[in-house]
């Protein structure tokens, strides 16, 4: 019996949801810094080339896989392939692991939002420095846990409403709001005295080394791997998210155009996020500012807002709300990957899945693993130490395999998902499409609602360029995460 899976209410609703999935923490704290560190425009150029020849192609492929089969990730791989059907599991495992830390980072955003709101309400009261606040937050595991629960409750309420009734509705309001808030922060950031140094850091090749932001310029292969890893994470690829969102897309929609819009919009927002955060941080701190990761968001920028005087907390509220929306819109796409699998499974048995119940249990399962990351507090509470010792006892740390980078649960989970599962998943996907089921299978799907002008481009990229790029990215990711020193 065919069940009614539902579809997006409109193509623009789908686009906003897909852009919402793509625009996330990766855009705000990953892209700007990596761009500055890796030579500004050089990085941007490498990133754009990868986005066109790899990202755009996989985006089209994933949307086509979902829409062709009308199923979520696991179902799609099962329907399309004999040899690669297990890859679907990998692409459900990764979102689950990513959610273990994405939810905690979302929780930190709620805490900072609340904090800035209270600073706004009680103007003039004594406030702590960003660094002190951050430590206070990390070493309060119960607080972090409670806010992680709150973040998951918000996601639950959205996902239980379904694709058009929950996810689409949230993004229809959230994405335009995010954009407006981003513009406000950019204006403030660029009008601070000294902001031009930040712009130079981002856009002038070699400036990061010259002005003392970093010691030496990264090698080309490192830049390639960094840009590739960033692009994958940022475009939500190889995570089942786009297969899942594509499976709810109507046949008449144009997959080529939609893929291009998502890639372009995500890159524009990443560059805009750079303009919002880097000049402000550099104007306040100079080359010694921490310009990436959780420290950028929760220490550097908090201090930047504080240094703005009475008006600061207002910008703080706008900024942390913006980041929170970006985190929610990505998290709900990850939750949907897992929930859709269970919904599809019920449909296969001829039943209509109970969405609220399925989403509830998915969120509970995520909460269990997220508790470990929340309580660990980025390693501040020593939860990772036993595992560090375990790795050391089998000699891994001495060979540099588990280096100092993996000193907390968040990094470990990030390594498993972003470092390993994502590039591996994309490599296997391209091998499946290029060599087993053949590009034509997906091109037939893409032609419904789209032209056939890109057929040759799609086939060549998916058969040769993507696998080659993925191998490089995979090796590069393992190299940086594990300090192997290959590149
Ligand atoms: N693209 C999101 C970001 O930039 C993260 C994400 C990855 C979301 C994979 C969904 C799927 O932060």
CSV table of C-alpha atoms and ligand atoms in Angstrom, one decimal:
chain,number,residue,atom,x,y,z
A,1,UNK,CA,0.0,0.0,0.0
A,2,UNK,CA,1.4,3.4,-1.0
A,3,UNK,CA,1.5,5.7,2.0
A,4,UNK,CA,1.2,9.5,1.8
A,5,UNK,CA,4.7,10.7,2.7
A,6,UNK,CA,3.9,14.4,2.1
A,7,UNK,CA,5.9,16.9,0.0
A,8,UNK,CA,7.2,20.4,0.4
A,9,UNK,CA,4.5,23.0,0.2
A,10,UNK,CA,6.4,25.0,-2.4
A,11,UNK,CA,9.8,25.0,-4.2
A,12,UNK,CA,10.9,28.1,-2.3
A,13,UNK,CA,9.9,26.4,0.9
A,14,UNK,CA,12.2,23.5,-0.1
A,15,UNK,CA,15.0,25.9,-1.0
A,16,UNK,CA,14.8,27.7,2.3
A,17,UNK,CA,14.9,24.4,4.2
A,18,UNK,CA,17.8,23.1,2.1
A,19,UNK,CA,19.7,26.4,2.5
A,20,UNK,CA,18.8,26.2,6.2
A,21,UNK,CA,20.4,22.8,6.5
A,22,UNK,CA,23.5,24.1,4.7
A,23,UNK,CA,23.9,27.3,6.6
A,24,UNK,CA,25.0,26.4,10.0
A,25,UNK,CA,27.8,26.6,12.5
A,26,UNK,CA,30.2,25.5,9.8
A,27,UNK,CA,29.6,28.7,7.9
A,28,UNK,CA,30.1,31.0,10.9
A,29,UNK,CA,33.1,29.6,12.6
A,30,UNK,CA,34.7,27.4,9.9
A,31,UNK,CA,34.7,29.1,6.6
A,32,UNK,CA,35.9,32.7,7.5
A,33,UNK,CA,38.9,31.5,9.5
A,34,UNK,CA,39.9,28.8,7.0
A,35,UNK,CA,39.7,31.3,4.3
A,36,UNK,CA,41.9,33.8,6.1
A,37,UNK,CA,44.4,31.2,7.2
A,38,UNK,CA,44.7,29.6,3.8
A,39,UNK,CA,45.4,32.7,1.8
A,40,UNK,CA,42.1,34.5,1.3
A,41,UNK,CA,41.2,34.5,-2.4
A,42,UNK,CA,43.3,31.4,-3.1
A,43,UNK,CA,41.2,29.5,-0.7
A,44,UNK,CA,38.0,31.0,-2.1
A,45,UNK,CA,39.0,30.0,-5.6
A,46,UNK,CA,39.8,26.4,-4.6
A,47,UNK,CA,36.6,26.3,-2.6
A,48,UNK,CA,34.6,27.5,-5.5
A,49,UNK,CA,36.2,25.1,-8.0
A,50,UNK,CA,35.5,22.2,-5.6
A,51,UNK,CA,31.9,23.5,-5.0
A,52,UNK,CA,31.3,23.5,-8.8
A,53,UNK,CA,33.0,20.2,-9.8
A,54,UNK,CA,32.3,18.2,-6.6
A,55,UNK,CA,29.7,19.9,-4.4
A,56,UNK,CA,27.2,20.9,-7.0
A,57,UNK,CA,27.5,17.5,-8.7
A,58,UNK,CA,26.9,15.5,-5.5
A,59,UNK,CA,24.1,17.9,-4.5
A,60,UNK,CA,22.3,17.1,-7.8
A,61,UNK,CA,23.0,13.4,-7.3
A,62,UNK,CA,21.7,13.3,-3.8
A,63,UNK,CA,18.5,15.2,-4.6
A,64,UNK,CA,18.0,13.0,-7.6
A,65,UNK,CA,18.6,9.8,-5.5
A,66,UNK,CA,16.0,10.9,-3.0
A,67,UNK,CA,13.4,12.0,-5.5
A,68,UNK,CA,13.8,9.0,-7.8
A,69,UNK,CA,13.3,6.5,-5.0
A,70,UNK,CA,10.9,8.5,-2.9
A,71,UNK,CA,12.7,7.2,0.1
A,72,UNK,CA,15.1,8.5,2.8
A,73,UNK,CA,18.8,7.6,2.8
A,74,UNK,CA,18.7,3.9,3.7
A,75,UNK,CA,15.8,3.2,1.4
A,76,UNK,CA,17.3,5.1,-1.5
A,77,UNK,CA,20.6,3.1,-1.4
A,78,UNK,CA,18.7,-0.1,-1.0
A,79,UNK,CA,16.5,0.6,-3.9
A,80,UNK,CA,19.3,1.7,-6.2
A,81,UNK,CA,22.2,-0.6,-5.6
A,82,UNK,CA,23.2,-4.1,-4.8
A,83,UNK,CA,26.8,-3.5,-3.9
A,84,UNK,CA,26.5,-0.3,-2.1
A,85,UNK,CA,23.2,-0.7,-0.3
A,86,UNK,CA,24.9,-0.6,3.1
A,87,UNK,CA,26.2,2.9,2.4
A,88,UNK,CA,22.8,4.3,3.5
A,89,UNK,CA,23.6,3.2,7.0
A,90,UNK,CA,26.8,5.2,7.0
A,91,UNK,CA,24.8,8.2,5.9
A,92,UNK,CA,22.4,7.8,8.8
A,93,UNK,CA,25.2,7.1,11.3
A,94,UNK,CA,26.9,10.4,10.5
A,95,UNK,CA,23.9,12.7,11.2
A,96,UNK,CA,23.4,10.8,14.5
A,97,UNK,CA,27.0,11.4,15.6
A,98,UNK,CA,27.0,15.0,14.4
A,99,UNK,CA,23.9,15.7,16.5
A,100,UNK,CA,25.8,14.6,19.6
A,101,UNK,CA,27.8,17.8,19.5
A,102,UNK,CA,25.6,20.1,17.3
A,103,UNK,CA,22.9,20.0,20.0
A,104,UNK,CA,25.4,20.9,22.7
A,105,UNK,CA,26.7,23.9,20.6
A,106,UNK,CA,23.1,24.9,20.1
A,107,UNK,CA,22.6,24.7,23.8
A,108,UNK,CA,25.6,27.1,24.3
A,109,UNK,CA,24.0,29.5,21.9
A,110,UNK,CA,20.8,29.5,24.0
A,111,UNK,CA,22.9,30.1,27.2
A,112,UNK,CA,24.6,33.1,25.6
A,113,UNK,CA,21.4,34.4,24.2
A,114,UNK,CA,19.9,34.3,27.6
A,115,UNK,CA,23.0,36.0,29.1
A,116,UNK,CA,22.9,38.9,26.7
A,117,UNK,CA,19.2,39.3,27.2
A,118,UNK,CA,19.8,39.6,30.9
A,119,UNK,CA,22.7,42.0,30.3
A,120,UNK,CA,20.4,44.1,28.3
A,121,UNK,CA,17.7,44.1,31.0
A,122,UNK,CA,20.2,44.9,33.8
A,123,UNK,CA,22.4,47.3,32.0
A,124,UNK,CA,25.3,48.6,34.0
A,125,UNK,CA,25.6,45.5,36.2
A,126,UNK,CA,29.1,43.9,36.5
A,127,UNK,CA,29.7,41.4,33.6
A,128,UNK,CA,32.3,38.6,33.3
A,129,UNK,CA,34.8,38.4,30.5
A,130,UNK,CA,34.1,36.0,27.6
A,131,UNK,CA,36.8,33.6,28.8
A,132,UNK,CA,35.5,33.5,32.4
A,133,UNK,CA,32.0,33.0,31.1
A,134,UNK,CA,33.0,30.3,28.9
A,135,UNK,CA,34.8,28.4,31.6
A,136,UNK,CA,31.9,28.9,34.0
A,137,UNK,CA,29.5,27.5,31.4
A,138,UNK,CA,31.7,24.5,30.5
A,139,UNK,CA,32.3,23.5,34.1
A,140,UNK,CA,28.6,23.5,34.9
A,141,UNK,CA,27.7,20.2,33.3
A,142,UNK,CA,24.2,20.2,34.7
A,143,UNK,CA,23.5,23.6,33.1
A,144,UNK,CA,24.8,22.5,29.8
A,145,UNK,CA,22.7,19.4,29.9
A,146,UNK,CA,19.5,21.3,30.7
A,147,UNK,CA,20.1,23.7,27.8
A,148,UNK,CA,20.9,20.7,25.5
A,149,UNK,CA,17.5,19.3,26.5
A,150,UNK,CA,15.9,22.6,25.7
A,151,UNK,CA,17.6,22.7,22.3
A,152,UNK,CA,16.3,19.2,21.5
A,153,UNK,CA,12.8,20.1,22.7
A,154,UNK,CA,12.8,23.0,20.2
A,155,UNK,CA,13.9,20.6,17.4
A,156,UNK,CA,11.4,18.0,18.4
A,157,UNK,CA,8.6,20.5,18.2
A,158,UNK,CA,9.6,21.5,14.7
A,159,UNK,CA,10.3,18.0,13.4
A,160,UNK,CA,7.1,16.5,14.8
A,161,UNK,CA,5.2,18.9,12.6
A,162,UNK,CA,6.5,17.1,9.5
A,163,UNK,CA,8.3,18.4,6.4
A,164,UNK,CA,5.8,21.0,5.2
A,165,UNK,CA,4.1,21.6,8.5
A,166,UNK,CA,7.2,21.9,10.7
A,167,UNK,CA,10.5,22.2,8.9
A,168,UNK,CA,9.3,24.3,6.0
A,169,UNK,CA,7.4,26.6,8.3
A,170,UNK,CA,10.3,27.2,10.6
A,171,UNK,CA,12.7,28.0,7.7
A,172,UNK,CA,10.2,30.3,6.0
A,173,UNK,CA,10.5,32.6,8.9
A,174,UNK,CA,13.9,31.7,10.2
A,175,UNK,CA,16.0,32.1,7.1
A,176,UNK,CA,14.9,35.6,6.1
A,177,UNK,CA,15.2,36.6,9.8
A,178,UNK,CA,18.8,35.2,9.8
A,179,UNK,CA,19.7,37.1,6.7
A,180,UNK,CA,18.4,40.4,8.1
A,181,UNK,CA,20.2,39.9,11.4
A,182,UNK,CA,23.4,39.0,9.6
A,183,UNK,CA,23.3,42.3,7.6
A,184,UNK,CA,22.8,44.2,10.9
A,185,UNK,CA,25.9,42.6,12.4
A,186,UNK,CA,27.9,43.1,9.2
A,187,UNK,CA,27.2,46.8,9.3
A,188,UNK,CA,28.2,47.1,12.9
A,189,UNK,CA,31.3,45.0,12.4
A,190,UNK,CA,32.6,46.9,9.3
A,191,UNK,CA,32.1,50.3,10.9
A,192,UNK,CA,34.3,49.5,13.9
A,193,UNK,CA,37.7,51.3,13.7
A,194,UNK,CA,40.3,48.9,12.6
A,195,UNK,CA,37.9,46.6,10.8
A,196,UNK,CA,39.9,46.9,7.6
A,197,UNK,CA,42.6,44.7,9.1
A,198,UNK,CA,40.0,41.9,9.3
A,199,UNK,CA,39.1,42.4,5.7
A,200,UNK,CA,42.7,42.1,4.7
A,201,UNK,CA,43.0,39.0,6.7
A,202,UNK,CA,40.1,37.5,4.8
A,203,UNK,CA,40.9,38.6,1.3
A,204,UNK,CA,44.5,39.5,0.8
A,205,UNK,CA,46.7,36.5,0.0
A,206,UNK,CA,49.6,36.1,2.4
A,207,UNK,CA,48.4,38.8,4.8
A,208,UNK,CA,47.6,36.3,7.6
A,209,UNK,CA,51.3,35.4,7.8
A,210,UNK,CA,52.6,38.9,7.1
A,211,UNK,CA,50.5,40.5,9.9
A,212,UNK,CA,51.3,37.7,12.4
A,213,UNK,CA,47.9,35.9,12.5
A,214,UNK,CA,49.5,32.6,11.7
A,215,UNK,CA,53.1,31.5,11.6
A,216,UNK,CA,53.4,30.0,8.2
A,217,UNK,CA,51.2,29.5,5.2
A,218,UNK,CA,49.6,26.1,4.8
A,219,UNK,CA,50.8,23.9,1.9
A,220,UNK,CA,48.6,23.6,-1.2
A,221,UNK,CA,47.4,20.1,-0.5
A,222,UNK,CA,46.4,21.1,3.0
A,223,UNK,CA,44.4,24.0,1.5
A,224,UNK,CA,42.7,21.6,-0.9
A,225,UNK,CA,41.8,19.2,1.9
A,226,UNK,CA,40.7,22.0,4.2
A,227,UNK,CA,38.5,23.6,1.5
A,228,UNK,CA,37.1,20.2,0.5
A,229,UNK,CA,36.2,19.1,4.1
A,230,UNK,CA,34.7,22.5,4.8
A,231,UNK,CA,32.7,22.4,1.6
A,232,UNK,CA,31.2,19.0,2.4
A,233,UNK,CA,30.2,19.9,5.9
A,234,UNK,CA,28.9,23.2,4.9
A,235,UNK,CA,26.8,21.9,2.0
A,236,UNK,CA,25.3,19.2,4.2
A,237,UNK,CA,26.5,16.5,1.8
A,238,UNK,CA,27.1,12.8,2.4
A,239,UNK,CA,24.9,13.0,5.4
A,240,UNK,CA,21.7,11.8,3.9
A,241,UNK,CA,20.2,15.3,4.5
A,242,UNK,CA,19.9,16.2,0.8
A,243,UNK,CA,18.7,12.7,-0.2
A,244,UNK,CA,16.0,13.0,2.5
A,245,UNK,CA,15.0,16.5,1.6
A,246,UNK,CA,15.0,15.5,-2.1
A,247,UNK,CA,12.7,12.6,-1.4
A,248,UNK,CA,10.0,15.1,-0.5
A,249,UNK,CA,10.4,17.1,-3.7
A,250,UNK,CA,7.8,17.2,-6.5
A,251,UNK,CA,8.8,15.7,-9.9
A,252,UNK,CA,8.3,18.9,-11.8
A,253,UNK,CA,10.9,20.9,-9.8
A,254,UNK,CA,14.3,21.6,-11.5
A,255,UNK,CA,17.1,19.8,-9.7
A,256,UNK,CA,19.9,21.5,-11.5
A,257,UNK,CA,18.7,25.0,-10.7
A,258,UNK,CA,17.8,24.1,-7.1
A,259,UNK,CA,21.3,22.6,-6.5
A,260,UNK,CA,23.0,25.6,-8.0
A,261,UNK,CA,20.9,28.0,-5.8
A,262,UNK,CA,21.7,26.0,-2.6
A,263,UNK,CA,25.5,26.0,-3.3
A,264,UNK,CA,25.6,29.7,-4.2
A,265,UNK,CA,23.5,30.8,-1.3
A,266,UNK,CA,25.5,28.7,1.2
A,267,UNK,CA,28.8,30.2,-0.1
A,268,UNK,CA,27.4,33.8,0.0
A,269,UNK,CA,26.2,33.3,3.6
A,270,UNK,CA,29.6,31.9,4.6
A,271,UNK,CA,31.4,34.9,3.1
A,272,UNK,CA,28.8,37.2,4.8
A,273,UNK,CA,29.4,35.5,8.1
A,274,UNK,CA,33.1,36.2,7.6
A,275,UNK,CA,32.3,39.9,7.2
A,276,UNK,CA,30.2,39.8,10.3
A,277,UNK,CA,32.7,38.2,12.7
A,278,UNK,CA,36.3,38.6,11.5
A,279,UNK,CA,36.5,42.4,11.2
A,280,UNK,CA,34.8,42.8,14.5
A,281,UNK,CA,37.1,40.3,16.2
A,282,UNK,CA,40.3,41.7,14.6
A,283,UNK,CA,39.3,45.3,15.3
A,284,UNK,CA,39.0,44.5,19.0
A,285,UNK,CA,41.9,42.1,19.4
A,286,UNK,CA,44.3,42.4,16.5
A,287,UNK,CA,46.2,39.3,15.3
A,288,UNK,CA,46.0,37.6,18.7
A,289,UNK,CA,42.2,37.1,18.4
A,290,UNK,CA,40.9,33.6,18.3
A,291,UNK,CA,39.2,33.5,15.0
A,292,UNK,CA,37.6,30.1,14.8
A,293,UNK,CA,35.6,27.4,16.6
A,294,UNK,CA,33.7,27.6,19.8
A,295,UNK,CA,36.2,30.1,21.2
A,296,UNK,CA,35.5,32.6,18.5
A,297,UNK,CA,31.8,32.4,19.2
A,298,UNK,CA,31.8,32.2,22.9
A,299,UNK,CA,34.9,34.1,24.0
A,300,UNK,CA,36.1,36.5,21.3
A,301,UNK,CA,32.7,37.7,20.1
A,302,UNK,CA,31.2,38.0,23.6
A,303,UNK,CA,34.1,40.3,24.5
A,304,UNK,CA,33.6,42.2,21.3
A,305,UNK,CA,29.9,42.9,22.2
A,306,UNK,CA,30.9,43.8,25.7
A,307,UNK,CA,33.5,46.3,24.4
A,308,UNK,CA,30.7,48.1,22.5
A,309,UNK,CA,29.3,49.5,25.8
A,310,UNK,CA,25.6,49.9,26.6
A,311,UNK,CA,24.4,48.9,23.1
A,312,UNK,CA,26.7,45.8,23.1
A,313,UNK,CA,24.2,43.3,24.6
A,314,UNK,CA,21.6,44.2,21.9
A,315,UNK,CA,24.1,43.1,19.2
A,316,UNK,CA,24.9,40.1,21.4
A,317,UNK,CA,21.2,39.1,21.4
A,318,UNK,CA,20.9,39.6,17.7
A,319,UNK,CA,24.1,37.6,17.0
A,320,UNK,CA,23.4,34.6,19.3
A,321,UNK,CA,19.8,34.4,18.0
A,322,UNK,CA,21.1,34.3,14.5
A,323,UNK,CA,23.6,31.5,15.3
A,324,UNK,CA,20.9,29.7,17.2
A,325,UNK,CA,18.6,29.8,14.1
A,326,UNK,CA,21.4,28.6,11.9
A,327,UNK,CA,22.0,25.7,14.3
A,328,UNK,CA,18.4,24.7,14.6
A,329,UNK,CA,17.8,24.8,10.8
A,330,UNK,CA,20.7,22.4,10.4
A,331,UNK,CA,19.9,20.2,13.3
A,332,UNK,CA,16.3,19.6,12.1
A,333,UNK,CA,17.6,18.4,8.8
A,334,UNK,CA,19.9,15.9,10.6
A,335,UNK,CA,17.0,14.7,12.8
A,336,UNK,CA,14.8,14.3,9.7
A,337,UNK,CA,17.4,12.0,8.1
A,338,UNK,CA,16.9,9.5,10.9
A,339,UNK,CA,13.2,10.0,11.4
A,340,UNK,CA,12.4,9.6,7.7
A,341,UNK,CA,14.1,6.2,7.8
A,342,UNK,CA,11.7,5.0,10.5
A,343,UNK,CA,8.7,6.6,8.7
A,344,UNK,CA,9.7,4.8,5.5
A,345,UNK,CA,10.1,1.5,7.4
A,346,UNK,CA,6.6,1.8,8.8
A,347,UNK,CA,5.3,2.5,5.2
A,348,UNK,CA,7.0,-0.6,3.9
A,349,UNK,CA,5.0,-2.6,6.4
A,350,UNK,CA,1.9,-1.0,5.1
A,351,UNK,CA,1.4,1.3,8.1
A,352,UNK,CA,1.4,5.1,8.4
A,353,UNK,CA,4.3,5.9,10.8
A,354,UNK,CA,3.5,7.8,13.9
A,355,UNK,CA,5.7,10.8,13.3
A,356,UNK,CA,5.5,12.5,16.7
A,357,UNK,CA,6.4,9.2,18.4
A,358,UNK,CA,9.3,8.4,16.0
A,359,UNK,CA,10.7,11.9,16.3
A,360,UNK,CA,10.4,11.7,20.0
A,361,UNK,CA,12.5,8.5,20.3
A,362,UNK,CA,15.0,9.8,17.8
A,363,UNK,CA,15.5,12.9,19.9
A,364,UNK,CA,15.8,10.8,23.1
A,365,UNK,CA,18.5,8.6,21.5
A,366,UNK,CA,20.4,11.8,20.4
A,367,UNK,CA,20.0,13.2,23.9
A,368,UNK,CA,21.7,10.1,25.4
A,369,UNK,CA,24.9,10.6,23.3
A,370,UNK,CA,24.7,14.4,23.6
A,371,UNK,CA,24.7,14.0,27.4
A,372,UNK,CA,28.3,12.7,27.2
A,373,UNK,CA,29.4,15.7,25.1
A,374,UNK,CA,27.5,18.2,27.3
A,375,UNK,CA,28.9,16.8,30.5
A,376,UNK,CA,32.4,16.7,29.1
A,377,UNK,CA,32.3,20.4,28.5
A,378,UNK,CA,34.9,20.4,25.7
A,379,UNK,CA,37.1,18.4,27.9
A,380,UNK,CA,36.9,20.8,30.9
A,381,UNK,CA,35.4,18.1,33.1
A,382,UNK,CA,37.8,15.3,32.2
A,383,UNK,CA,35.3,12.9,30.7
A,384,UNK,CA,37.6,12.1,27.8
A,385,UNK,CA,40.7,11.3,30.0
A,386,UNK,CA,39.9,7.5,30.5
A,387,UNK,CA,39.6,7.1,26.7
A,388,UNK,CA,42.8,9.2,26.2
A,389,UNK,CA,44.5,6.8,28.6
A,390,UNK,CA,43.0,3.8,26.8
A,391,UNK,CA,44.4,5.0,23.4
A,392,UNK,CA,47.7,5.7,25.1
A,393,UNK,CA,47.8,2.3,26.6
A,394,UNK,CA,47.6,0.7,23.2
A,395,UNK,CA,50.4,2.9,22.0
A,396,UNK,CA,48.3,5.1,19.7
A,397,UNK,CA,49.3,8.5,21.2
A,398,UNK,CA,53.0,7.8,20.9
A,399,UNK,CA,52.7,7.2,17.2
A,400,UNK,CA,50.8,10.5,17.0
A,401,UNK,CA,47.7,8.8,15.9
A,402,UNK,CA,45.5,10.2,18.7
A,403,UNK,CA,47.2,13.5,19.1
A,404,UNK,CA,46.4,16.4,21.3
A,405,UNK,CA,43.6,17.4,19.0
A,406,UNK,CA,41.4,14.6,20.4
A,407,UNK,CA,41.3,15.9,23.9
A,408,UNK,CA,37.5,16.0,24.2
A,409,UNK,CA,34.4,14.1,23.2
A,410,UNK,CA,33.3,16.8,20.8
A,411,UNK,CA,36.5,16.5,18.7
A,412,UNK,CA,36.3,12.7,18.7
A,413,UNK,CA,32.7,12.8,17.5
A,414,UNK,CA,33.6,15.4,14.9
A,415,UNK,CA,36.4,13.2,13.7
A,416,UNK,CA,34.2,10.2,13.4
A,417,UNK,CA,31.5,12.0,11.4
A,418,UNK,CA,33.1,15.0,9.6
A,419,UNK,CA,36.5,13.5,9.3
A,420,UNK,CA,35.8,9.9,8.3
A,421,UNK,CA,32.1,9.1,7.5
A,422,UNK,CA,31.4,12.1,5.3
A,423,UNK,CA,34.3,11.9,2.8
A,424,UNK,CA,34.0,8.1,2.8
A,425,UNK,CA,30.2,8.3,2.2
A,426,UNK,CA,30.7,10.7,-0.7
A,427,UNK,CA,33.4,8.6,-2.2
A,428,UNK,CA,31.2,5.5,-2.1
A,429,UNK,CA,28.2,7.4,-3.4
A,430,UNK,CA,30.2,8.6,-6.5
A,431,UNK,CA,31.5,5.1,-7.2
A,432,UNK,CA,28.0,3.7,-7.0
A,433,UNK,CA,26.5,6.3,-9.3
A,434,UNK,CA,29.5,6.5,-11.7
A,435,UNK,CA,30.3,2.9,-12.0
A,436,UNK,CA,27.6,0.6,-10.7
A,437,UNK,CA,24.2,2.1,-11.5
A,438,UNK,CA,25.7,4.6,-14.1
A,439,UNK,CA,25.1,8.3,-14.2
A,440,UNK,CA,22.1,7.8,-16.6
A,441,UNK,CA,20.0,6.4,-13.9
A,442,UNK,CA,20.1,9.7,-12.0
A,443,UNK,CA,20.2,11.8,-15.2
A,444,UNK,CA,16.8,10.4,-16.2
A,445,UNK,CA,15.5,11.7,-12.9
A,446,UNK,CA,17.3,15.1,-13.3
A,447,UNK,CA,15.7,15.5,-16.7
A,448,UNK,CA,12.2,15.6,-15.2
A,449,UNK,CA,11.9,19.3,-14.7
A,450,UNK,CA,15.4,20.1,-15.9
A,451,UNK,CA,17.4,20.3,-19.1
A,452,UNK,CA,19.9,17.8,-20.4
A,453,UNK,CA,22.7,20.3,-21.0
A,454,UNK,CA,24.8,19.2,-18.1
A,455,UNK,CA,24.7,15.5,-18.8
A,456,UNK,CA,28.3,15.1,-19.9
A,457,UNK,CA,29.5,17.4,-17.1
A,458,UNK,CA,27.6,15.4,-14.5
A,459,UNK,CA,28.9,12.0,-15.9
A,460,UNK,CA,32.6,13.0,-16.1
A,461,UNK,CA,32.5,14.7,-12.6
A,462,UNK,CA,30.8,11.8,-10.9
A,463,UNK,CA,32.9,9.1,-12.5
A,464,UNK,CA,36.4,10.7,-12.3
A,465,UNK,CA,36.7,14.0,-10.6
A,466,UNK,CA,34.6,13.4,-7.5
A,467,UNK,CA,36.2,10.1,-6.5
A,468,UNK,CA,39.7,11.6,-7.0
A,469,UNK,CA,38.8,14.7,-5.0
A,470,UNK,CA,37.2,12.5,-2.3
A,471,UNK,CA,40.3,10.4,-1.8
A,472,UNK,CA,42.5,13.5,-1.4
A,473,UNK,CA,40.0,15.0,1.0
A,474,UNK,CA,39.8,11.8,3.0
A,475,UNK,CA,43.5,11.5,3.4
A,476,UNK,CA,43.8,15.2,4.2
A,477,UNK,CA,41.1,15.0,6.8
A,478,UNK,CA,42.7,12.0,8.5
A,479,UNK,CA,46.0,13.8,8.3
A,480,UNK,CA,44.8,17.0,10.1
A,481,UNK,CA,42.6,15.3,12.6
A,482,UNK,CA,45.3,12.7,13.6
A,483,UNK,CA,48.5,14.8,13.2
A,484,UNK,CA,50.0,12.3,10.9
A,485,UNK,CA,52.0,14.9,8.9
A,486,UNK,CA,51.4,13.3,5.5
A,487,UNK,CA,50.6,16.6,3.8
B,1,LIG,N1,25.9,22.3,7.0
B,1,LIG,C1,25.8,22.5,8.4
B,1,LIG,C2,26.8,23.5,8.8
B,1,LIG,O1,27.4,24.2,8.0
B,1,LIG,C3,26.1,21.2,9.1
B,1,LIG,C4,25.4,20.0,8.6
B,1,LIG,C5,26.1,19.0,8.0
B,1,LIG,C6,24.0,20.0,8.6
B,1,LIG,C7,25.4,17.9,7.5
B,1,LIG,C8,23.3,18.9,8.1
B,1,LIG,C9,24.0,17.9,7.5
B,1,LIG,O2,27.0,23.7,10.0
